[in-house]
Coordinates of C-alpha atoms in Angstrom, one line a residue:
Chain A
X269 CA 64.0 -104.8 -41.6
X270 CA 62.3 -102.0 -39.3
X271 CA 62.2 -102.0 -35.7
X272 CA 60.1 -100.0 -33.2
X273 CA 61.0 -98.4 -30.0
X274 CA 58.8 -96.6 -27.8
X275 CA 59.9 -93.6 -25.1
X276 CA 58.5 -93.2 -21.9
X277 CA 57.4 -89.9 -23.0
X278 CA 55.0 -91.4 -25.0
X279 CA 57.1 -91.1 -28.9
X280 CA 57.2 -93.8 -31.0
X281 CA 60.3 -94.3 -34.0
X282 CA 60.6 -96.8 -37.1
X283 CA 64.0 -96.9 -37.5
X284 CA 65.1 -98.7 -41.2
X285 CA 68.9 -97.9 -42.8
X286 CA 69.6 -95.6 -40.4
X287 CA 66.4 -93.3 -40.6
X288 CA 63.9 -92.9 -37.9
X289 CA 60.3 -92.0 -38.2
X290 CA 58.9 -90.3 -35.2
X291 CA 55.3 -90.2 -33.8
X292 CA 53.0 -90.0 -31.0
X293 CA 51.4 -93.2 -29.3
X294 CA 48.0 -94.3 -29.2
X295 CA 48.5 -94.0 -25.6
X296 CA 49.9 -89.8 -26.4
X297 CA 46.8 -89.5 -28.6
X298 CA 43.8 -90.6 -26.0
X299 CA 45.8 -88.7 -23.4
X300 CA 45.8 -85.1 -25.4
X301 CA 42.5 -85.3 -27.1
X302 CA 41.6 -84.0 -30.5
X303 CA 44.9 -82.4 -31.7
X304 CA 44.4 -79.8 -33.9
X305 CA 47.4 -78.0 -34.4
X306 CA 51.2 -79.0 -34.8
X307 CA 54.5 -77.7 -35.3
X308 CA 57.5 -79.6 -37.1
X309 CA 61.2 -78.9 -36.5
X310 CA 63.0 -77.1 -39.5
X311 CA 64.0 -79.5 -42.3
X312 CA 68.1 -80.2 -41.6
X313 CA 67.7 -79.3 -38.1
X314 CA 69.9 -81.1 -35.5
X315 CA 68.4 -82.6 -32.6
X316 CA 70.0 -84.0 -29.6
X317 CA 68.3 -86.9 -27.9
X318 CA 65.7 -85.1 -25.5
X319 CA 64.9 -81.7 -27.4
X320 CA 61.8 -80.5 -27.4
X321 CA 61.2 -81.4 -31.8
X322 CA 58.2 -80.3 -32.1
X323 CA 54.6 -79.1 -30.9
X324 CA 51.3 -81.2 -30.4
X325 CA 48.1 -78.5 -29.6
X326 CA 45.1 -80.2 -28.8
X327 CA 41.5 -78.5 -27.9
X328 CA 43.2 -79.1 -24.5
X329 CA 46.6 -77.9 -24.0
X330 CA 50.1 -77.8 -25.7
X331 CA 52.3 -80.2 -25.3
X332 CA 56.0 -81.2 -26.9
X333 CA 56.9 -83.7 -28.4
X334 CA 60.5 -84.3 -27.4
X335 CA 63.1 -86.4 -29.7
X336 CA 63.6 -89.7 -28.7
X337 CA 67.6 -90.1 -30.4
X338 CA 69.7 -87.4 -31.8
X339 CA 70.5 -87.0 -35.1
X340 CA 69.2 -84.4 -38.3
X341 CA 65.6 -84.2 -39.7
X342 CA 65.4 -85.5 -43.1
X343 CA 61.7 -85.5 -43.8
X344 CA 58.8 -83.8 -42.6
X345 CA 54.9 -85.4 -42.4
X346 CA 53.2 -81.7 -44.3
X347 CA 49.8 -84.2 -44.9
X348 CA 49.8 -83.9 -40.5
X349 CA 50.3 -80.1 -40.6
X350 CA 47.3 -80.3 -43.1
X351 CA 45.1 -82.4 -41.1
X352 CA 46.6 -82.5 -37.4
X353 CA 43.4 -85.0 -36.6
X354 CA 45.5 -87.7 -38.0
X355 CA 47.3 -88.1 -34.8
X356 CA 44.2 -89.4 -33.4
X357 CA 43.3 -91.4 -36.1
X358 CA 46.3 -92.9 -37.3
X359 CA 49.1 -92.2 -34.9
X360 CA 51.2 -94.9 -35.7
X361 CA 50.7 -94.8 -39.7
X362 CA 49.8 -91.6 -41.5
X363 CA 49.9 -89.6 -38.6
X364 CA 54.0 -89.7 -38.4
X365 CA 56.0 -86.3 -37.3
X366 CA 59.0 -86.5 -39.3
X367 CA 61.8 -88.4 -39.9
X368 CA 65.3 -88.2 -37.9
X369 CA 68.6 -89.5 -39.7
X370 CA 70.1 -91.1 -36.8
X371 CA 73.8 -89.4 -35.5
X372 CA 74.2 -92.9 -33.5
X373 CA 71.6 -96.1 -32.9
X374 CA 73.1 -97.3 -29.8
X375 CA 70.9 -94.7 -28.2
X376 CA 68.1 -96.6 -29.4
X377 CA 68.8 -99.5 -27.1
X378 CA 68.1 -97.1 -24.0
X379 CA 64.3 -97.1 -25.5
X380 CA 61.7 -99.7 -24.7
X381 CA 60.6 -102.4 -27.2
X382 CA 57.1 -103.3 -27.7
X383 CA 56.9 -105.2 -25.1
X384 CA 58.5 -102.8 -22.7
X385 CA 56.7 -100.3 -23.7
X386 CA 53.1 -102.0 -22.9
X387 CA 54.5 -103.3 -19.5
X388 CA 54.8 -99.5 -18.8
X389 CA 51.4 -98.7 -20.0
X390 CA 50.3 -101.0 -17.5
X391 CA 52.2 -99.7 -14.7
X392 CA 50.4 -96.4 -15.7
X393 CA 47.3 -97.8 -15.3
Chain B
X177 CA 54.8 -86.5 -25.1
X178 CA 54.9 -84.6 -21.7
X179 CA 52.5 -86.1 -19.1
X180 CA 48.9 -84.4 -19.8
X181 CA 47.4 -87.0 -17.6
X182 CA 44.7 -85.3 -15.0
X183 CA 44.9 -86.1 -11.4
X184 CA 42.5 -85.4 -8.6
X185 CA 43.0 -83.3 -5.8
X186 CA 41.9 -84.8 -2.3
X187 CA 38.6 -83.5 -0.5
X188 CA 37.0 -81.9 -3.9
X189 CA 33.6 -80.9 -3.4
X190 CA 30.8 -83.1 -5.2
X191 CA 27.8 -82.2 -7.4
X192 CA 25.1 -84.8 -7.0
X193 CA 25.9 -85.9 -10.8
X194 CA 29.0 -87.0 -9.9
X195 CA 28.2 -90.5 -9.9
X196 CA 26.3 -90.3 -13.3
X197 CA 29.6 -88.3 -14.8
X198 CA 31.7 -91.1 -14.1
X199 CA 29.0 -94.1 -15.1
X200 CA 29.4 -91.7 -18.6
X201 CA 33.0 -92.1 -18.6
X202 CA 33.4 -88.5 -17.7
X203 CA 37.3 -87.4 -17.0
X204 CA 37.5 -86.3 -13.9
X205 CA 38.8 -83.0 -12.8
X206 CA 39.4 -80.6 -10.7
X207 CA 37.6 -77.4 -11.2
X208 CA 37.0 -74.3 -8.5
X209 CA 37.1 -77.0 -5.6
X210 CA 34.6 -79.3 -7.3
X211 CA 35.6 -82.7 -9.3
X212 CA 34.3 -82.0 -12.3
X213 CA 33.8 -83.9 -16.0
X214 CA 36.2 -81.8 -18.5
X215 CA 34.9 -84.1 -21.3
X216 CA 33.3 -87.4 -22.0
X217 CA 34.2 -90.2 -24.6
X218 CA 32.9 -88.0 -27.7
X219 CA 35.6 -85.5 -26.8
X220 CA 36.3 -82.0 -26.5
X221 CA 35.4 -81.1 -30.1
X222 CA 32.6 -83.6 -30.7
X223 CA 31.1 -82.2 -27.7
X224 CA 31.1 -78.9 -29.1
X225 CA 30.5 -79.6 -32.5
X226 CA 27.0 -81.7 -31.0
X227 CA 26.0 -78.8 -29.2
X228 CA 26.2 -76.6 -31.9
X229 CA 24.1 -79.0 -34.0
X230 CA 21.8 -80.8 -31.4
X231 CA 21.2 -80.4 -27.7
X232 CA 24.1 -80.7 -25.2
X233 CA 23.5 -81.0 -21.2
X234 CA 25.9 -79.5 -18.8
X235 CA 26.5 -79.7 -14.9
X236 CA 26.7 -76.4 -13.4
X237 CA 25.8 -77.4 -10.1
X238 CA 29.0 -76.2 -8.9
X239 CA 28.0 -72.3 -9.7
X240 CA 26.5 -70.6 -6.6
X241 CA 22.8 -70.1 -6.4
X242 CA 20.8 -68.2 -3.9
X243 CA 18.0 -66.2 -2.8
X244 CA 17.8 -62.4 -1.7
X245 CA 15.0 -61.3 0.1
X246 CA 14.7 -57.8 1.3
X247 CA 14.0 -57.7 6.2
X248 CA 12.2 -54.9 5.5
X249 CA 9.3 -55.8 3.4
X250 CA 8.7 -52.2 2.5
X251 CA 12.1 -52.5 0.6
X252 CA 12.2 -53.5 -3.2
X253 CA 15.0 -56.0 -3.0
X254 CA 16.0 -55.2 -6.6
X255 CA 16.3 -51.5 -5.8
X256 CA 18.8 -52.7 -2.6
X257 CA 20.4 -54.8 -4.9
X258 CA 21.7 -52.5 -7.7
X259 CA 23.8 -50.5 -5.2
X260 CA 26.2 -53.5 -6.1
X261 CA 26.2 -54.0 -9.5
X262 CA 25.7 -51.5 -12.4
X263 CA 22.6 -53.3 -14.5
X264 CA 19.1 -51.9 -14.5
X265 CA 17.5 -54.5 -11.8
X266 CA 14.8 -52.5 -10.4
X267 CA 13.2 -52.6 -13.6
X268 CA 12.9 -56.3 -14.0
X269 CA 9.5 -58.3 -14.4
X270 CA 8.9 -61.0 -12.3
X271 CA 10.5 -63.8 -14.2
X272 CA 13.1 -61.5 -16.3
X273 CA 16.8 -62.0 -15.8
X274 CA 19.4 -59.9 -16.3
X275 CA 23.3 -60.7 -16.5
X276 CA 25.5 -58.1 -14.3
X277 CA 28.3 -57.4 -12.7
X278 CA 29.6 -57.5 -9.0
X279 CA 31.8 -54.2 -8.9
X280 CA 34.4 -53.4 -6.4
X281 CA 34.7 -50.1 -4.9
X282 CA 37.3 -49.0 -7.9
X283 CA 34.9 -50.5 -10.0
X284 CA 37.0 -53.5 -10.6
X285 CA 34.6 -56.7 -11.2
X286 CA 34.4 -59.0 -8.9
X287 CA 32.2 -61.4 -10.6
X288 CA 29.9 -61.8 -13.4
X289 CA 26.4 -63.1 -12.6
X290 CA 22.4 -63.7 -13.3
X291 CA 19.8 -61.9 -11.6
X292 CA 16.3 -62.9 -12.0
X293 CA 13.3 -61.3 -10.1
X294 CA 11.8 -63.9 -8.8
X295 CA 8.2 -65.0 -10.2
X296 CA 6.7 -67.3 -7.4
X297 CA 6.7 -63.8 -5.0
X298 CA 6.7 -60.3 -5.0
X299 CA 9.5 -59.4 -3.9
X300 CA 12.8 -61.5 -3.9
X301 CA 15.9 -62.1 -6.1
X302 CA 17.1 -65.5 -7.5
X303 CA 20.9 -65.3 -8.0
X304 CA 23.6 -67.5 -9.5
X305 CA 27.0 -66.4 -9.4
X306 CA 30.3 -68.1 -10.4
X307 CA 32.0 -71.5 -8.9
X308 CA 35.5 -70.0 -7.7
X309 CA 34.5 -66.6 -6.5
X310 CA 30.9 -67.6 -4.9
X311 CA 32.1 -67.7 -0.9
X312 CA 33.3 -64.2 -1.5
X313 CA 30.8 -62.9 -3.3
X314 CA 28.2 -63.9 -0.6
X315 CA 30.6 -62.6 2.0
X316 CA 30.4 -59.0 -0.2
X317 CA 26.5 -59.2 -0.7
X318 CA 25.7 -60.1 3.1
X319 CA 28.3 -57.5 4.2
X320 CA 26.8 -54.6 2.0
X321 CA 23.3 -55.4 2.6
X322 CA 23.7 -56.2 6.3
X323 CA 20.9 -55.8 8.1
X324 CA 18.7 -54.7 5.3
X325 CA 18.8 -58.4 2.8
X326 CA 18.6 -62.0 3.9
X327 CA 20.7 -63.8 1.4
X328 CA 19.5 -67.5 1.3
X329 CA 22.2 -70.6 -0.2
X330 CA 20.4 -73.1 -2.2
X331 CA 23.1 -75.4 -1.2
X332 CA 20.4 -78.3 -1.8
X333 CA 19.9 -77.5 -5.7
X334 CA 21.7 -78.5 -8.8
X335 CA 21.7 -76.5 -11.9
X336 CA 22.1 -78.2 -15.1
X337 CA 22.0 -76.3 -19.0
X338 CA 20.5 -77.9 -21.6
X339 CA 21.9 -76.0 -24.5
X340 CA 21.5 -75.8 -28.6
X341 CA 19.1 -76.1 -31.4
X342 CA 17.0 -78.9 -30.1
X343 CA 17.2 -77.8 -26.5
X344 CA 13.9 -76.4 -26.9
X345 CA 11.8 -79.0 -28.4
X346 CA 13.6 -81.9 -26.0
X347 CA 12.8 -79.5 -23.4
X348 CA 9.2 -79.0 -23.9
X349 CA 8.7 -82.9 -24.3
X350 CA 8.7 -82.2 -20.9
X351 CA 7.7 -79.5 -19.5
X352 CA 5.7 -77.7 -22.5
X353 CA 5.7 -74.1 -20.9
X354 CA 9.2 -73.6 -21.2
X355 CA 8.3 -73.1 -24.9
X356 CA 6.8 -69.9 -24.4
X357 CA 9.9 -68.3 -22.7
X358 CA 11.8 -66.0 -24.7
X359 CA 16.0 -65.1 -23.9
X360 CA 16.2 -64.2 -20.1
X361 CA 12.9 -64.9 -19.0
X362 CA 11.9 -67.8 -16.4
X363 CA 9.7 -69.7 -14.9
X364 CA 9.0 -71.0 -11.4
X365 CA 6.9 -74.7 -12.2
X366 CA 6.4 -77.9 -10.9
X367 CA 7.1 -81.3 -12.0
X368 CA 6.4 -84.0 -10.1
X369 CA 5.9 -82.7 -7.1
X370 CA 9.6 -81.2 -7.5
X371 CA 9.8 -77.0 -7.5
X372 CA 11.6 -75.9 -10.8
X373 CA 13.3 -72.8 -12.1
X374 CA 13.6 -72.9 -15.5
X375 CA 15.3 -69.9 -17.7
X376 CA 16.0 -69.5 -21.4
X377 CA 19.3 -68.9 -20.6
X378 CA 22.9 -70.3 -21.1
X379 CA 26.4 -69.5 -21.4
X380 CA 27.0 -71.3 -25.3
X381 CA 26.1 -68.7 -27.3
X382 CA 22.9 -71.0 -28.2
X383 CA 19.3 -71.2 -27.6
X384 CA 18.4 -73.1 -24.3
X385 CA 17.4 -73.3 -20.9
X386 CA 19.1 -73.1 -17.2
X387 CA 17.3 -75.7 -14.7
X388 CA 17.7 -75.3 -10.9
X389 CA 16.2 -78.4 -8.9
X390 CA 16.5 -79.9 -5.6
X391 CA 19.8 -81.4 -5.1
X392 CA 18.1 -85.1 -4.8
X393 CA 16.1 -85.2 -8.2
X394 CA 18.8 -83.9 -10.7
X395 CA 20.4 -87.2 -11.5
X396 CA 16.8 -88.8 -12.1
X397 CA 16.2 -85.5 -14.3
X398 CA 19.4 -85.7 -15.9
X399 CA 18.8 -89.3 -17.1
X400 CA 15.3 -88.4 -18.5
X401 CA 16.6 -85.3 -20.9
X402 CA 19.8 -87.8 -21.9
X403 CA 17.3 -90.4 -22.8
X404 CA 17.0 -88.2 -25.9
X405 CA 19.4 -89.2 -28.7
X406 CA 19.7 -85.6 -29.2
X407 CA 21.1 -85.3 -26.2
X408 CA 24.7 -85.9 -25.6
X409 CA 26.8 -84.7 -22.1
X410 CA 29.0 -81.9 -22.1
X411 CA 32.2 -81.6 -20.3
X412 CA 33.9 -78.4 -19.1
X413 CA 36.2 -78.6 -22.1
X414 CA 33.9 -77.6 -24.8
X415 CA 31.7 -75.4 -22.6
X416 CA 35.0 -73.1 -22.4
X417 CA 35.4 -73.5 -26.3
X418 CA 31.5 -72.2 -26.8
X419 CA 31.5 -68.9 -24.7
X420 CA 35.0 -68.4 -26.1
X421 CA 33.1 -68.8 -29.4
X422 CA 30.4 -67.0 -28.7
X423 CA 32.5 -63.9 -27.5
X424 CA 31.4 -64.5 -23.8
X425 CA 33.6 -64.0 -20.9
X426 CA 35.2 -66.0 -18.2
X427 CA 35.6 -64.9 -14.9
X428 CA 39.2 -65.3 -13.7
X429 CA 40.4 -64.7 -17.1
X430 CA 38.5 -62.2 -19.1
X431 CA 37.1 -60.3 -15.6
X432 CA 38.9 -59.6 -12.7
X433 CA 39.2 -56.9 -10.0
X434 CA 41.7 -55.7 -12.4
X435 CA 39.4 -54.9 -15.2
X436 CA 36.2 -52.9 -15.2
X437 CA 33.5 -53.1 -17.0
X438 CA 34.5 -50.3 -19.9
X439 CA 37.9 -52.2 -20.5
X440 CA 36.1 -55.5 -20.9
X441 CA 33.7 -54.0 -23.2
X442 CA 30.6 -54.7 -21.4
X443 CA 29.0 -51.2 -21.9
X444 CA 25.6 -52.5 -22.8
X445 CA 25.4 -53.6 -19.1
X446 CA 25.6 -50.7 -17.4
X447 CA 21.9 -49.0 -19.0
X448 CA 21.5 -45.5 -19.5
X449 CA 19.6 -45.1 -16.4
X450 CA 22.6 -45.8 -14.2
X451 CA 24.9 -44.1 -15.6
X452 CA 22.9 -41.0 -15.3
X453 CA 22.5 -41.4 -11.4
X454 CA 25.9 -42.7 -11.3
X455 CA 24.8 -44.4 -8.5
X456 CA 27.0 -48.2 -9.0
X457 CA 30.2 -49.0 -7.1
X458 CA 33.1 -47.2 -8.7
X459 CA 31.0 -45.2 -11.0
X460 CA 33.5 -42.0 -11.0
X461 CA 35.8 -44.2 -12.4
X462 CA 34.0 -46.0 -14.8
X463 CA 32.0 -43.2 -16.3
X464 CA 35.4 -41.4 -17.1
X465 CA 36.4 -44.1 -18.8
X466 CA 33.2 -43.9 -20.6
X467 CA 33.6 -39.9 -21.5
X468 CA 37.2 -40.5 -22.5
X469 CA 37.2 -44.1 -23.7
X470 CA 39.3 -46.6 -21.9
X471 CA 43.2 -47.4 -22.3
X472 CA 42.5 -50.9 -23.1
X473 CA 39.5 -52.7 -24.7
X474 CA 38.8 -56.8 -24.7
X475 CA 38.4 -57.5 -28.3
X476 CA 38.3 -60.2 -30.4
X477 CA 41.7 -62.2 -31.9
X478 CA 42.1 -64.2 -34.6
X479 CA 45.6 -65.8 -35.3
X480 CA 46.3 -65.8 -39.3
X481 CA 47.9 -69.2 -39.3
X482 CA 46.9 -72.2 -36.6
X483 CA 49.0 -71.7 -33.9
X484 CA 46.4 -71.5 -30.7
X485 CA 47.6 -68.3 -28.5
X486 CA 46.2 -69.0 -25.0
X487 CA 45.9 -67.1 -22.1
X488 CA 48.9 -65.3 -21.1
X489 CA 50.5 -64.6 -24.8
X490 CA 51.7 -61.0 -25.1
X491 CA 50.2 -59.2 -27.9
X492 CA 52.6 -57.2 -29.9
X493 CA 52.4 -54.6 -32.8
X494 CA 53.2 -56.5 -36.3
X495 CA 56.7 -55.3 -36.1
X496 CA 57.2 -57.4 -31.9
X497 CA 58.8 -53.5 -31.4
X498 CA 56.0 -52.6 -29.1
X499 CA 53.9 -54.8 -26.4
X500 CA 50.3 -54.3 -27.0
X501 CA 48.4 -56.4 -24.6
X502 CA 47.6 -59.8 -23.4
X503 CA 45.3 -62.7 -24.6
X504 CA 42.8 -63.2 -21.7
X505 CA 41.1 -66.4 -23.2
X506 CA 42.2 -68.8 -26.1
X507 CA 41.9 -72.1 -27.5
X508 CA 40.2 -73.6 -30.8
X509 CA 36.7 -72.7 -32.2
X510 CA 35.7 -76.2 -33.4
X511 CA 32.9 -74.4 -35.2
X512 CA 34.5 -72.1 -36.9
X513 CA 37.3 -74.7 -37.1
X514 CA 40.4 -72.3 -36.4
X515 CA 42.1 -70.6 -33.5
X516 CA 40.1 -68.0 -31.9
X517 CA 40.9 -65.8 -29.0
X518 CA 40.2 -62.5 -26.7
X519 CA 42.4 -60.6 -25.1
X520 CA 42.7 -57.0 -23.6
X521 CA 44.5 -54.7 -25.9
X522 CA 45.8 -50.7 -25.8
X523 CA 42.7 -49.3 -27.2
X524 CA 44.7 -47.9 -30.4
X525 CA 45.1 -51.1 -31.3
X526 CA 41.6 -52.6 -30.8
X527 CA 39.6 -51.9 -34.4
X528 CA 38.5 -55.3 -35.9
X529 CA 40.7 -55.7 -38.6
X530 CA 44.1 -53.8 -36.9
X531 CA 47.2 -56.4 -37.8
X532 CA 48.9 -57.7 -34.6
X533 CA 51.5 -60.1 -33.5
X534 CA 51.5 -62.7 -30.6
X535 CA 54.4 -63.9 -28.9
X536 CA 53.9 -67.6 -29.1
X537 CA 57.0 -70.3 -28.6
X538 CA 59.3 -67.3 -28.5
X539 CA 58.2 -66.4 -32.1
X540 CA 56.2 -64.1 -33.2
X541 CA 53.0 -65.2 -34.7
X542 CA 51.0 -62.9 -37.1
X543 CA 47.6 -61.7 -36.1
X544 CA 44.7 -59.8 -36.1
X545 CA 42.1 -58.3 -34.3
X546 CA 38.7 -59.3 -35.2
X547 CA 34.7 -58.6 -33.7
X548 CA 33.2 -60.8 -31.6
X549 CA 31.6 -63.2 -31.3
X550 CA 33.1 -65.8 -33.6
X551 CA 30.0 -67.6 -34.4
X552 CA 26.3 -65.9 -34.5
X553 CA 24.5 -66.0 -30.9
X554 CA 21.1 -67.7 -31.3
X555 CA 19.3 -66.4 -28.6
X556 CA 15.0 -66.5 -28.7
X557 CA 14.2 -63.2 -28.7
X558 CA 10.9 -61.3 -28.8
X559 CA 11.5 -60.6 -32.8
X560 CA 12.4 -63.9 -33.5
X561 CA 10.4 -66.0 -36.0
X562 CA 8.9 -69.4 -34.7
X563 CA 11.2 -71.8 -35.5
X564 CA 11.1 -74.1 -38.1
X565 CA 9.8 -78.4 -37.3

């Protein structure tokens, strides 16, 4: 069984057996424009909950995406280095970051579920 | 995701396309005191990419137009004119343009901007200057030719670009003359009743044409050169990405007071001519750094891998032991589909070719210097070949 939490910075992460796999939203995507450039963390790094993981360019501007629990990166997307447009495309599919093993999944309860998550869109406006 | 969401500023200036911008879906932002579109639904890169291929149209109502007319009429208004800038302008036709440079006393540049001798009179100048520095650059022009040049605001006209391969012929659909007009020539015509200056000009690096018009018909004229499929809207986004492209500066970046001419390698705009009567503000200066060649040169940059250096990265030597420069302008070259960049850089260092580092994300990021521009400039000159269709 996977779940799906959303920040309010805009990350998304699939979380099955203890493994998370971290992307932009839809929302992230239409915000940046085309993205065509992206940095991943190192393989085995260790991330604490709210360090800047990794780096989104698009024709516009650089932005960071920051990660949304702590734990160690176990996987990295290299088909997204390739071809950085999937995070327009497919932002919640094939355009996935990495993946974090999680250090503790309580912190995902401080994220927002789906439904949550697309109250706050709507706040945004 | 850090917020990248665009707000607004209060009390921005307007162009009168503003309304058709947002109908479009134009974002909204703000640009040198005017709200401006920095791209529509196609998006920064389709933009770009459709201008490259087909016919874009821009809003550059927000740049500065104006006329200069000499009080005395005994005066040649071009002559008067090129005590402020270092371009041959007393030499130019009625109807031919010429891109120059506003120079400070130092010889630091002010602003960039187009001269064209006007062709519905003898003697007067037609002059469009850039968005953010435009109040001061009237101020300097007024103030140097006080009492001998009426400088006129064409605060009632819009400008807009219709840029790329199909400019022409969607163009001409139109108005058919603009067909004979080669690269920096225009044309004072009539449309409708409605008084048009139309130049083969453009800032893209592609064929096409500058239109000024009265403030009240552009949006009517806009929507009759978009009801060409070939025509798509541009957005400030992508018109940024085609002069970086196309190796063309941006004031506020690539020119400043700081920089003169020499250092940002605009030599072929100071003619022969002038520099023999070195008669151009700061022209002690500048011609040194002619006769001994400048400390620093803009130059071309490309990043080996695809991390985009913007403005502000510090260029090292390959080794980070020693700081070499400073990007001026960056981004990505949808055309050329890779990073691409320009930057000032110690003139040892500036050879196309010379390996480099840039400082990006506190690591350094190999590079190297490389001749502009980026993609070829297809400008309609006099040798060109009649084009194709």
């Amino acid at each position: 069984m996977s779940m799906i939490r959303f920040s309010k910075d805009h990350e998304w992460i699939r979380v099955e057996d203890g493994k998370g796999v971290i992307g932009i939203t839809d929302y992230a995507q239409a915000q940046l424009g085309d993205v065509v450039f992206v940095e991943l963390p190192e393989m085995g790094a260790t991330l604490m909950k709210g360090d800047e993981a990794a780096v989104v360019e698009s024709v516009k501007a650089a932005s960071e995406l920051y990660a949304p629990v702590s734990g160690e990166v176990s996987a990295l997307n290299q088909a997204l280095v390739d071809d950085p447009a999937l995070a327009n495309s497919q932002p919640m599919d094939d355009g996935w970051f990495f993946e974090i093993t999680l250090n503790d999944l309580t912190e995902l309860d401080e994220l927002l579920d789906d439904e949550a998550y697309e109250a706050y869109l709507a706040e945004l406006g | 995701m850090t917020d990248c969401g665009t707000t607004t500023a209060p009390k921005l200036l307007e162009t009168p396309l503003n309304a058709l911008h947002r109908e479009m879906g134009g974002q909204m932002v703000a640009f040198a005191g005017y709200e401006m579109p920095v791209q529509f639904p196609m998006g920064i890169k389709g933009e770009h990419l459709h201008c490259r291929q087909k016919a874009g149209l821009f809003d550059v109502s927000h740049m500065g137009q104006a006329m200069l007319d000499p009080i005395n009429p005994e005066d040649d208004i071009a002559r008067l004119f090129e005590e402020l800038v270092p371009g041959a302008i007393a030499t130019l036709k009625p109807g031919q343009m010429r891109y120059s440079l506003l120079l400070d006393d130092t010889g630091g540049i002010l602003d960039d901007l187009m001269i064209t001798r006007r062709a519905d009179r003898e003697n007067g100048l037609f002059i469009v200057v850039n968005a953010g520095p435009r109040l001061g650059d009237f101020a300097h022009i007024r103030s140097r030719l006080a009492g001998r040049a009426r400088l006129s605001l064409c605060d009632d006209r819009a400008l807009l670009a219709l840029q790329g391969p199909d400019a022409s012929d969607v163009l001409a659909a139109i108005i058919p003359a603009c067909r004979d007009l080669l690269f920096m020539e225009a044309l004072w015509t009539s449309l409708d009743g409605l008084d048009l200056i139309i130049s083969r000009s453009g800032y893209t690096g592609e064929d096409g044409f500058e239109i000024s018009l009265p403030a009240a018909h552009a949006e009517s004229f806009a929507r009759r050169l978009l009801a060409d499929e070939r025509v798509a809207p541009i957005g400030l986004g992508a018109r940024d990405s085609l002069r970086l492209e196309a190796g063309l500066c941006l004031y506020g970046q690539d020119l400043s007071p700081e920089i003169t001419p020499v250092e940002a390698d605009l030599l072929w705009a100071i003619p022969k001519a002038r520099r023999d009567r070195a008669d151009f503000p700061g022209a002690g200066r500048i011609l040194g750094q002619i006769a001994e060649g400048p400390a620093r040169k803009r130059v071309g940059i490309s990043p080996d891998d695809r991390t985009i250096a913007r403005d502000g990265t510090a260029i090292y030597s390959p080794d980070g032991t020693q700081k070499l420069g400073i990007i001026t302008s960056g981004g990505f070259g949808p055309t050329v589909n890779a990073p691409v960049a320009m930057g000032l850089i110690d003139a040892k260092a500036a050879t196309p070719g010379t390996d480099i580092a840039l400082m990006v994300r506190g690591k350094l990021r190999k590079a190297h210097v490389k001749a502009l521009p980026f993609v070829t400039q297809n400008y309609v000159r006099k040798s060109s070949k009649p084009k194709q269709g």
